[in-house]
Short mmCIF file of C-alpha atoms in Angstrom, two decimals:
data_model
loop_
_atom_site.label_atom_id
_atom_site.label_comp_id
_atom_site.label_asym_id
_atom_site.label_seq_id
_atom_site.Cartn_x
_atom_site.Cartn_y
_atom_site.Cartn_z
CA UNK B 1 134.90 158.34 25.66
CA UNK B 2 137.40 159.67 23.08
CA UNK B 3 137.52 163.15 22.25
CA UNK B 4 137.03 164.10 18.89
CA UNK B 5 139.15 166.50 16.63
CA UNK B 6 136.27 169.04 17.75
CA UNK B 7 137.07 168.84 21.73
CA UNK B 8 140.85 168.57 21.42
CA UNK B 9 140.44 171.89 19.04
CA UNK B 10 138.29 173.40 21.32
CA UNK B 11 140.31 172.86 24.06
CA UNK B 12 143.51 174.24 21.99
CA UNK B 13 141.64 177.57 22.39
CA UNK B 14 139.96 177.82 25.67
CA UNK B 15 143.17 176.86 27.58
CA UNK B 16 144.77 180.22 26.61
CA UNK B 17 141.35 182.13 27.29
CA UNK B 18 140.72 183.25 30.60
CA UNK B 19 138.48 180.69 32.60
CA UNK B 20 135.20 183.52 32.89
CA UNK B 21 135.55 183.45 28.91
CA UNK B 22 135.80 179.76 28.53
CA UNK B 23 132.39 178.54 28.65
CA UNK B 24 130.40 181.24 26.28
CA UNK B 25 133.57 180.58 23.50
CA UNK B 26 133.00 176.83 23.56
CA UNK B 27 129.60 176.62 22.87
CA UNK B 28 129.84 179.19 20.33
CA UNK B 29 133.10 177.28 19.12
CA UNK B 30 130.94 174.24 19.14
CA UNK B 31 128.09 175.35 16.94
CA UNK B 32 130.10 176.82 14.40
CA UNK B 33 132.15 174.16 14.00
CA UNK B 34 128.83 171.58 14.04
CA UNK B 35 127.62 173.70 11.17
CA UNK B 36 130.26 173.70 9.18
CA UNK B 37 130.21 170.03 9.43
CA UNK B 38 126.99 169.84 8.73
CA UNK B 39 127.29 171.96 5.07
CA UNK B 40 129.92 170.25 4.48
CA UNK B 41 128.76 167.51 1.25
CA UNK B 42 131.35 164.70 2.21
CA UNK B 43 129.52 161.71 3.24
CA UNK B 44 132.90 160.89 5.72
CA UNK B 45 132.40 162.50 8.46
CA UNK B 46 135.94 162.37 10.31
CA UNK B 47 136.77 164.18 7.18
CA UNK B 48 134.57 167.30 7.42
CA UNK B 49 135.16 167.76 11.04
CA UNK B 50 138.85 168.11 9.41
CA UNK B 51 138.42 170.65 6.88
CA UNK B 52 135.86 172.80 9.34
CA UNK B 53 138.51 172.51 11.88
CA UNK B 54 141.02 174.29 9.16
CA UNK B 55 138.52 176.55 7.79
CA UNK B 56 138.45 177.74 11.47
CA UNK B 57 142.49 178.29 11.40
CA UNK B 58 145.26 178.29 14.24
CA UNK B 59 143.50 177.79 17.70
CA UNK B 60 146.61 180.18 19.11
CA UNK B 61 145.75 182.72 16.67
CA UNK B 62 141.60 181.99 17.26
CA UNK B 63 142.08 182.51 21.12
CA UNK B 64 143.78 186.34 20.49
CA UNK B 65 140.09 187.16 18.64
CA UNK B 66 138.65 186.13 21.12
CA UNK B 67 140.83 187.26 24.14
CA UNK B 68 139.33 190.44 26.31
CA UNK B 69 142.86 191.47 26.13
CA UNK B 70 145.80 191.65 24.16
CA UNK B 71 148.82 190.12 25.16
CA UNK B 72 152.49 190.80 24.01
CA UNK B 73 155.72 188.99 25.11
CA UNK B 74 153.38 185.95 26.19
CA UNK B 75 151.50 184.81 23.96
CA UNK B 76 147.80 183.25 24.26
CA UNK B 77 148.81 179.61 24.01
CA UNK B 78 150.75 180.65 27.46
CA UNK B 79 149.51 183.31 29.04
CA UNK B 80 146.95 182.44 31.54
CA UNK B 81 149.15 180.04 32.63
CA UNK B 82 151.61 182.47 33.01
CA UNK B 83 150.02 185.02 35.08
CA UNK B 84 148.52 181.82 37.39
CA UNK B 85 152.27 180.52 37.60
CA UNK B 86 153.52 184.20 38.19
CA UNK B 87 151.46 185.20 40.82
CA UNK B 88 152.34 181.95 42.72
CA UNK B 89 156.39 182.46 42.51
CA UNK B 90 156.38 186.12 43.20
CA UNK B 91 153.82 185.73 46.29
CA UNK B 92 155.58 182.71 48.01
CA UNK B 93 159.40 183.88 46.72
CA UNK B 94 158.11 187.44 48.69
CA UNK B 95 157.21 185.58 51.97
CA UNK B 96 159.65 183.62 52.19
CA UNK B 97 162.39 186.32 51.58
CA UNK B 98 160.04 188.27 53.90
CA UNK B 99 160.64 185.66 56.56
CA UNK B 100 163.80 185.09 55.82
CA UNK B 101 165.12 189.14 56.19
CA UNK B 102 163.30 189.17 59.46
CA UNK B 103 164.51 186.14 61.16
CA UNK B 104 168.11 186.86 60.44
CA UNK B 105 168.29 190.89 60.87
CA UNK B 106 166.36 190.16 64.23
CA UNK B 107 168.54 187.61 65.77
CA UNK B 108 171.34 190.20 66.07
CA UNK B 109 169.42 192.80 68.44
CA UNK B 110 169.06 195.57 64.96
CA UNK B 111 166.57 198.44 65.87
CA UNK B 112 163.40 197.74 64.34
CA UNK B 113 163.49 200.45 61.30
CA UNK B 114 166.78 198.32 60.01
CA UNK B 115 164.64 194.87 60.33
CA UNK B 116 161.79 197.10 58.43
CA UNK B 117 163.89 198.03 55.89
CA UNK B 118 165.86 194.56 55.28
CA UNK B 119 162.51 192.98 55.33
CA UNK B 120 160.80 195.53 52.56
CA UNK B 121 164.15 195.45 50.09
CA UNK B 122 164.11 191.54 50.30
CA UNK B 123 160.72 191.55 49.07
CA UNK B 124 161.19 194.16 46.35
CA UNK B 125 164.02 192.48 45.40
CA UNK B 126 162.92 188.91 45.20
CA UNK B 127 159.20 189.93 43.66
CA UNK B 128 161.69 191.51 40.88
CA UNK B 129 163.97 188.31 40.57
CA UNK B 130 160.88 186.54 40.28
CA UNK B 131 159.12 188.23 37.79
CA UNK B 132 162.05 188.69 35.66
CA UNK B 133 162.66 185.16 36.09
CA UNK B 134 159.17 183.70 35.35
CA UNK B 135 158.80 186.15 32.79
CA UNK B 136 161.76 185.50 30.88
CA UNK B 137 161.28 181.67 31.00
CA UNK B 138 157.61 181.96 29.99
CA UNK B 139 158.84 184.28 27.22
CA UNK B 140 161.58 181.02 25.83
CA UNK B 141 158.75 178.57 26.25
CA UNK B 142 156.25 181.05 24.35
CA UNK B 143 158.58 181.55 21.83
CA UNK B 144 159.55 177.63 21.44
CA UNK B 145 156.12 176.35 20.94
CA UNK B 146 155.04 178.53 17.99
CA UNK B 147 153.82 176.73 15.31
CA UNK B 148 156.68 176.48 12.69
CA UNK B 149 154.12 174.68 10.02
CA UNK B 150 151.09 176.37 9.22
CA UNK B 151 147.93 175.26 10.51
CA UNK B 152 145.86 173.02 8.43
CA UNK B 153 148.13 169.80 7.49
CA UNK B 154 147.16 166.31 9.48
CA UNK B 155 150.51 166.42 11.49
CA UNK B 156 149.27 169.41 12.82
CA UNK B 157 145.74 168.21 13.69
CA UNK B 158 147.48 165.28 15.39
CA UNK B 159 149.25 167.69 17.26
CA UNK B 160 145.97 169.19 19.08
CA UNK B 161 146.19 168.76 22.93
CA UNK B 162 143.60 166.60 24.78
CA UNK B 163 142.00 168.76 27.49
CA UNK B 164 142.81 167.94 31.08
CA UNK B 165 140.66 166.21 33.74
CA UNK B 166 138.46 168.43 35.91
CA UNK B 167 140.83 170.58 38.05
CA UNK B 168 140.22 173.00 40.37
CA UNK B 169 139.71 176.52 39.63
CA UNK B 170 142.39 178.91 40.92
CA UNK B 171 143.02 178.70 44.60
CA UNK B 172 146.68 180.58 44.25
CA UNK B 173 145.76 181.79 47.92
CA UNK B 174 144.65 178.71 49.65
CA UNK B 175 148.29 177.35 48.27
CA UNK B 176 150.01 180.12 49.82
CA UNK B 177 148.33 179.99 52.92
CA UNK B 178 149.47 175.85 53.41
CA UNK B 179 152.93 177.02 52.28
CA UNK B 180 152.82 179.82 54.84
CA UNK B 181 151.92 177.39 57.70
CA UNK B 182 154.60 174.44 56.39
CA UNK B 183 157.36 177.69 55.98
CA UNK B 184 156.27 178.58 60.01
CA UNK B 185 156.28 174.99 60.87
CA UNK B 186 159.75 174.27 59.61
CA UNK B 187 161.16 177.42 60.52
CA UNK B 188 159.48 177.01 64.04
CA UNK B 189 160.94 173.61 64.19
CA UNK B 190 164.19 174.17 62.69
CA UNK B 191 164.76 177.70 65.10
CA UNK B 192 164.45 175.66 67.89
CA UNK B 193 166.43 173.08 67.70
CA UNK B 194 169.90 175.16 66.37
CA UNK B 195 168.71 178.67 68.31
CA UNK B 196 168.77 177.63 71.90
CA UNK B 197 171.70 178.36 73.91
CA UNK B 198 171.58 175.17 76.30
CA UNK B 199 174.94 176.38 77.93
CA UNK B 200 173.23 179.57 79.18
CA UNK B 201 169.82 179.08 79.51
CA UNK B 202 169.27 183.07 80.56
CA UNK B 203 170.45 183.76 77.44
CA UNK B 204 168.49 182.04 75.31
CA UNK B 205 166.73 182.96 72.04
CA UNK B 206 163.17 181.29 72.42
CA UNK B 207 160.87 180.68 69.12
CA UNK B 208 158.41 179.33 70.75
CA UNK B 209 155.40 179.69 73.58
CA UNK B 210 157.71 178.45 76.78
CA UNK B 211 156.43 175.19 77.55
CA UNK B 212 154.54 174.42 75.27
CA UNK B 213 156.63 173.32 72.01
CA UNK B 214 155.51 169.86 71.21
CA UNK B 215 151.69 171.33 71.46
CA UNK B 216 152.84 174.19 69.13
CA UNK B 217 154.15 172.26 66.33
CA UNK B 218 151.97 169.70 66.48
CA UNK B 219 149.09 172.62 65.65
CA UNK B 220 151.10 173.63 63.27
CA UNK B 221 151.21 170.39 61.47
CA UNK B 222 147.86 169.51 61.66
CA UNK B 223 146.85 173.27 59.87
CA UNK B 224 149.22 172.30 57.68
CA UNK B 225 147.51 169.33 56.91
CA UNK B 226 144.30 170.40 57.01
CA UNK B 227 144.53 173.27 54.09
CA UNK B 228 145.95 169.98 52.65
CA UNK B 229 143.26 168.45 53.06
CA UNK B 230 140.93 171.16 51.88
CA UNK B 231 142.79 171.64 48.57
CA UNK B 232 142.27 168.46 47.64
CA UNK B 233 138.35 169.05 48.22
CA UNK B 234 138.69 171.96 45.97
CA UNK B 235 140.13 170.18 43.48
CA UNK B 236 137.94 167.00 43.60
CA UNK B 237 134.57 169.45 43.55
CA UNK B 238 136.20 171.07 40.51
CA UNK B 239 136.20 174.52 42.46
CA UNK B 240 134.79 176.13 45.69
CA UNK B 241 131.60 175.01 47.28
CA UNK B 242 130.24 177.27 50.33
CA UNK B 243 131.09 174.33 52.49
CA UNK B 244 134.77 174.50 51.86
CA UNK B 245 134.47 177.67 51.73
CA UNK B 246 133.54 178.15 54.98
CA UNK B 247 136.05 174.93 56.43
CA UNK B 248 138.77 177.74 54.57
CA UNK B 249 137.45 180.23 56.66
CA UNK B 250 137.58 178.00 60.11
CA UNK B 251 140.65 177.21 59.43
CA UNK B 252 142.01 180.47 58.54
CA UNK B 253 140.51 181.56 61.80
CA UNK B 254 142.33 178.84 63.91
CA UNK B 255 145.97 179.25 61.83
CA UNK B 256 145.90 182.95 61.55
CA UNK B 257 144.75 184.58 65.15
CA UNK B 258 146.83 182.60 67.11
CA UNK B 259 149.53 183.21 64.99
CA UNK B 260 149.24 186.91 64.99
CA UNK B 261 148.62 186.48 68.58
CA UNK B 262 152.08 185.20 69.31
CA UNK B 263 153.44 187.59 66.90
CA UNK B 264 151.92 190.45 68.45
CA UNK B 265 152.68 189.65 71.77
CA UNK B 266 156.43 188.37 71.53
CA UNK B 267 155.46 185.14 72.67
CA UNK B 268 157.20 184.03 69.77
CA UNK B 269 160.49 184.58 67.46
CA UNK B 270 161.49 186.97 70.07
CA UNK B 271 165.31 187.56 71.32
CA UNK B 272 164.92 186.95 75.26
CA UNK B 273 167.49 189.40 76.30
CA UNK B 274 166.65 188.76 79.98
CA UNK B 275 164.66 192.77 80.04
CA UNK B 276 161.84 192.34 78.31
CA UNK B 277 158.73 190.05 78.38
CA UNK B 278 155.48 189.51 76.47
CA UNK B 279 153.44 191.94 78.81
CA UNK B 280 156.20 194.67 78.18
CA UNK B 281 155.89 194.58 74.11
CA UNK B 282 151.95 194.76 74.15
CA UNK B 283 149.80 193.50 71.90
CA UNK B 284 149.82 195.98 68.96
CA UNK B 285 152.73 197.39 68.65
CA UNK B 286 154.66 198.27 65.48
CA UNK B 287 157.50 196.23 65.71
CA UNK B 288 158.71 193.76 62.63
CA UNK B 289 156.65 191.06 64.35
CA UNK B 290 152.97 193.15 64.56
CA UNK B 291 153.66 194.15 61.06
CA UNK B 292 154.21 190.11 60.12
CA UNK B 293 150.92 189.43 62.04
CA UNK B 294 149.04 192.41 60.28
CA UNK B 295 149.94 190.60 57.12
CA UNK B 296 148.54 187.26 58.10
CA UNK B 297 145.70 188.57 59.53
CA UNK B 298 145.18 190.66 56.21
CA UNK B 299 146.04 187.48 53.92
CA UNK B 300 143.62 184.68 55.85
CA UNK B 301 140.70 187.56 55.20
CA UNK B 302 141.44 187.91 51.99
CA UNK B 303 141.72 184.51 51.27
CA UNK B 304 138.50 183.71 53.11
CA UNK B 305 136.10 186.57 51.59
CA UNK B 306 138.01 184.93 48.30
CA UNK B 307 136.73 181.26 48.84
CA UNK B 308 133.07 182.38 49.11
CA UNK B 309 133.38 184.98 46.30
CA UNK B 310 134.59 182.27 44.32
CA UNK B 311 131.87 179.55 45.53
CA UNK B 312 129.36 182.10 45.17
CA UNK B 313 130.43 183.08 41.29
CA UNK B 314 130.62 179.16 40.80
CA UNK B 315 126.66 178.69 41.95
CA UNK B 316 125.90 181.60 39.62
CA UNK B 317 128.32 179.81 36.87
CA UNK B 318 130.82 182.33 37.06
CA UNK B 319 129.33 185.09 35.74
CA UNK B 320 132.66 188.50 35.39
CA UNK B 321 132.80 190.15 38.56
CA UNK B 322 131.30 193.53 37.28
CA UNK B 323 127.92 191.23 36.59
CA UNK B 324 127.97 190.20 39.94
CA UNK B 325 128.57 193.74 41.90
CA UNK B 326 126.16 195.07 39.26
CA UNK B 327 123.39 191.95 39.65
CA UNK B 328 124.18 192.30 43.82
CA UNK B 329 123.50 196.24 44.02
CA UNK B 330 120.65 195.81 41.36
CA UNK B 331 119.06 193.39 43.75
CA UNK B 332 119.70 195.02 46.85
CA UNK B 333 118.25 198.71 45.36
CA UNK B 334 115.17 196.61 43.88
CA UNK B 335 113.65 195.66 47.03
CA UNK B 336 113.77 199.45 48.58
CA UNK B 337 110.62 201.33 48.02
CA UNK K 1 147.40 191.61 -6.15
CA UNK K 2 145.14 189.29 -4.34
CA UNK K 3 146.63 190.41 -0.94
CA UNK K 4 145.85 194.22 -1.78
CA UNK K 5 142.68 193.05 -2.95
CA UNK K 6 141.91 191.47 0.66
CA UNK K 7 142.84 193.91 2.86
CA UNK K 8 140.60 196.55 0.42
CA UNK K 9 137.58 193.96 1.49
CA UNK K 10 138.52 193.20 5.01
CA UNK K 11 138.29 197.42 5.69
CA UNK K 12 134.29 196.33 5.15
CA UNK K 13 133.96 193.38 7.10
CA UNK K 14 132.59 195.52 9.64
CA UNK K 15 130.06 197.50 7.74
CA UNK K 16 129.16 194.33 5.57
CA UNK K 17 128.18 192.61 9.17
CA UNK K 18 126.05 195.13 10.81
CA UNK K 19 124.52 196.13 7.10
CA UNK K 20 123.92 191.60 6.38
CA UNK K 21 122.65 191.13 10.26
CA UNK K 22 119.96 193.41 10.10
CA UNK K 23 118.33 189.88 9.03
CA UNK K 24 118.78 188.05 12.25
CA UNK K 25 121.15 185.10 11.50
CA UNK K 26 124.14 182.49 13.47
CA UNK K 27 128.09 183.00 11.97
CA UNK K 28 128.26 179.83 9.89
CA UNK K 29 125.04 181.36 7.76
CA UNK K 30 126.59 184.69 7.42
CA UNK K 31 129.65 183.67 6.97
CA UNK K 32 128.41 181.70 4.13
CA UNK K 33 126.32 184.31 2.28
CA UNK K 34 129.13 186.71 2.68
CA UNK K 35 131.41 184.24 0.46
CA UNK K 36 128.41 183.48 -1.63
CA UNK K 37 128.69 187.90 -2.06
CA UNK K 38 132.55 187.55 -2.96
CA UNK K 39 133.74 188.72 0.45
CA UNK K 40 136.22 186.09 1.10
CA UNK K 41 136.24 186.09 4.81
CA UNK K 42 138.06 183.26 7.30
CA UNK K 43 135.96 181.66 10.23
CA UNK K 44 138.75 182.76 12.31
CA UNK K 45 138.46 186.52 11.24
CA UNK K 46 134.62 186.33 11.47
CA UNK K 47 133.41 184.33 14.86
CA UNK K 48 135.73 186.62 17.20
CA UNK K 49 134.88 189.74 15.22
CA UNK K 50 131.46 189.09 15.94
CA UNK K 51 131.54 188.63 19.24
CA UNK K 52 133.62 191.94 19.15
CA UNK K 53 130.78 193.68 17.79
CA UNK K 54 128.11 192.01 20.48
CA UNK K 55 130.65 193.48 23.18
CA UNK K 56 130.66 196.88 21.92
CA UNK K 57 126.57 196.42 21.50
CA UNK K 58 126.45 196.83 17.78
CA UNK K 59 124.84 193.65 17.68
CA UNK K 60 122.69 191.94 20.03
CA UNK K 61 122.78 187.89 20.47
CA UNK K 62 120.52 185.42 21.41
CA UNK K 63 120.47 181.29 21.48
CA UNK K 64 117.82 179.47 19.46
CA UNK K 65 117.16 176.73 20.68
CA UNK K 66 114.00 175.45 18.69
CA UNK K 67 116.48 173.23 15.76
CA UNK K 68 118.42 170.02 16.23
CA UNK K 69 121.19 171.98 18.03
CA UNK K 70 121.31 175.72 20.06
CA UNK K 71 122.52 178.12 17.73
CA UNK K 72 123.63 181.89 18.50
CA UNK K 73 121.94 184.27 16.67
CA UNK K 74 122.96 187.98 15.84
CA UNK K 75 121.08 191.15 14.92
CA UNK K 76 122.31 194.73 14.34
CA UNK K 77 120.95 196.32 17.45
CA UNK K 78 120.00 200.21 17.10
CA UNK K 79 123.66 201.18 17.58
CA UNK K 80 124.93 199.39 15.18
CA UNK K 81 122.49 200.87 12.62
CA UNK K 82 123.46 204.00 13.49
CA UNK K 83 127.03 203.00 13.13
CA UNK K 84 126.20 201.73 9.82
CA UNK K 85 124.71 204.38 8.16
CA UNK K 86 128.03 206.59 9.32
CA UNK K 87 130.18 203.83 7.62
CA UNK K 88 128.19 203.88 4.81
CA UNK K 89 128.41 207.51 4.33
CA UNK K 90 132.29 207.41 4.92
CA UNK K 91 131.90 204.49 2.22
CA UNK K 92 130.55 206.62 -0.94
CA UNK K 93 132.57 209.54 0.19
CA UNK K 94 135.24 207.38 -0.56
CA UNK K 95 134.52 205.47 -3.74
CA UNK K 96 133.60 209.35 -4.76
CA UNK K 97 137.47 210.25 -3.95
CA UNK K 98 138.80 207.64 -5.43
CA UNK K 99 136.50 207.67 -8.76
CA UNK K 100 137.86 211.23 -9.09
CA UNK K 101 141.38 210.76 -8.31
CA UNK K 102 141.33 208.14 -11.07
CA UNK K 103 139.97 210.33 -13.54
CA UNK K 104 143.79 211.36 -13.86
CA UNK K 105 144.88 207.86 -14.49
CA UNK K 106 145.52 206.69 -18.14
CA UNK K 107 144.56 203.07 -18.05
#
């Protein structure tokens, strides 16, 4: 079916709402503008939906009534999809510079405060160059796609955006886990082949469990695919169910702990010097490595109490997170004598 | 003239809700009686200030469902009465400043 002047309108406000607001704004959206129509004497009815649709005024200008929150340099039009788009960059720009400080200050023997260090300015740095970056092109865009023409005239009605197809709801952590196990996978791959010193086999830097490096990146591959897989579930159910919820969590379990595991232990990205072995570095120890595993192990929980939360809002349709701690602790105080 | 004349109005829009939806009624119907009063007041002004006011809990909403279509309706709830009254007061103390600041004024 085709939407009308009313949906596209609609739409041209709720996309720059956040998505908890969305659905209480368009049905209120909806019935106003239905009544207006409805007052309205003009026997044409294409034509009333016009003029309630201008009575109503600039859907950018609409959305900042009805925003929780003000913004400034980004606009409404922009903004959710600003912060969704900036919390991506910055979070996989970080890892990856993460990765990318430890792999190369470890490779040369550095004591383990220096790694620390090169590790913690790379991310400071790049989460700076990102937001900076992000923001400032968000900021061009913002600014480009004001409305030079008031609202009102039938160019600009024309110009109302059709709303999307069903998508998923944000899952900015499910993406960053698949890019986390693609990054290892490559890196994993890509370490291997240019890192070994076939000349000198004692010498060798190994990246990977001894013996066992087609089995390794094959798992690695097939997490890879599976969050894949999972993310297009997400997106297909139009957000989290409990059952992909809990496949997240499985597979958060089976990508994460061993993982950690081989970080912990030195089984992996480890300079063999010859001296020391995985029974000789322990299994939680401080060094870059444990502190790389902590952080998976902290991001796959995360991500997994996140898919229920989020499944669990969605069966209560989505009701703002304060309703739901209050509504939980109300319900878990009522049935106390 | 016209623009000074608006934003004199739109400093009531507030008090003019609360004091108009101690009648239960949706936004298009008070929106409508408050032009009908010669408040001049845009959809886009009125439907997010509203639901302003329902945040705060000056006014309390609820959906009818019982006509052709669900409609949202508001009512002043007790602390926006109270809120009123306080506006209202501010509200004569100020026509009574201006009245005698203008006794000054040759017309």
């Amino acid at each position: 079916m085709m939407p009308t002047l009313t949906d596209r309108y609609v739409w041209a406000v709720l996309r720059a709402l956040p998505p908890e607001h969305r659905d209480t704004v368009e049905q209120e959206l909806r019935a106003n503008i239905a009544d207006a129509i409805d007052a309205d004497d003009d026997d044409d009815r294409l034509s009333s939906e016009k003029r309630a649709i201008r009575e109503m005024g600039d859907p950018s200008q609409l959305a900042v009534g009805f925003s929780p929150k003000p913004s400034y340099l980004i606009g409404p039009t922009n903004y959710v999809q600003y912060r969704h788009v900036l919390g991506v960059i910055v979070s996989v720009v970080c890892f990856a510079a993460a990765l990318g400080a430890f792999l190369v200050s470890n490779s040369y023997s550095t004591p383990p405060g220096v790694v620390l260090a090169s590790v913690a300015l790379a991310v400071v740095i790049s989460g700076l160059l990102g937001l900076v970056g992000v923001t400032a092109s968000y900021a061009a865009i913002d600014r480009r796609s004001v409305n030079s023409a008031p609202f009102g005239p039938e160019a600009t009605l024309h110009r109302l955006p059709h709303r999307p197809p069903p998508r998923a709801s944000s899952s900015t952590s499910t993406i960053l886990m698949v890019l986390g196990a693609l990054t290892a996978f490559v890196v994993i791959l890509v370490g291997e082949l240019i890192t070994q010193d076939f000349a000198n086999p004692n010498e060798a830097v190994f990246l990977l469990p001894q013996g066992a490096e087609v089995a390794t990146i094959t798992y690695f591959a097939l997490i890879a695919i599976a969050f894949g897989a999972i993310y297009v579930g997400v997106y297909r159910s139009d957000g989290w169910t409990t059952r992909l919820a809990w496949l997240n969590t499985l597979l958060n379990i089976v990508f994460v702990v061993p993982t950690a595991w081989m970080l912990f232990t030195g089984a992996v990205i480890v300079w063999n010097d010859g001296s020391r072995n995985a029974d000789e570095i322990g299994v939680i120890t401080l060094t870059p490595a444990a502190l790389l595993g902590w952080i998976l192990l902290i991001a796959g929980v995360v991500d997994s109490l996140g898919s229920h939360l989020a499944a669990y809002r969605r069966q209560r349709n989505n009701p703002p997170l304060l309703t739901l701690v209050a509504d939980l602790f109300g319900r878990s105080t009522a049935g106390k004598p | 003239m016209t623009a000074y004349a608006q934003e004199l109005r739109r400093g009531t829009a507030v008090l003019l809700c609360l004091v108009n939806l101690e009648v239960p009624e949706y936004g298009y119907a008070l929106l409508a009686s408050l032009n009908k009063a010669g408040v001049e007041m845009d959809a886009g002004t009125l439907y997010p200030m509203l639901r302003r006011l329902e945040d705060q809990g000056l006014l309390e909403a609820e959906w009818n469902t019982d006509g052709p279509r669900p409609r949202k309706f508001f009512h002043t709830s007790p602390e926006g009465k109270l809120l009123a009254q306080e506006l209202h007061r501010e509200w004569q103390q100020l026509i009574a400043t201006v009245e005698e600041n203008m006794k000054g004024i040759k017309p």
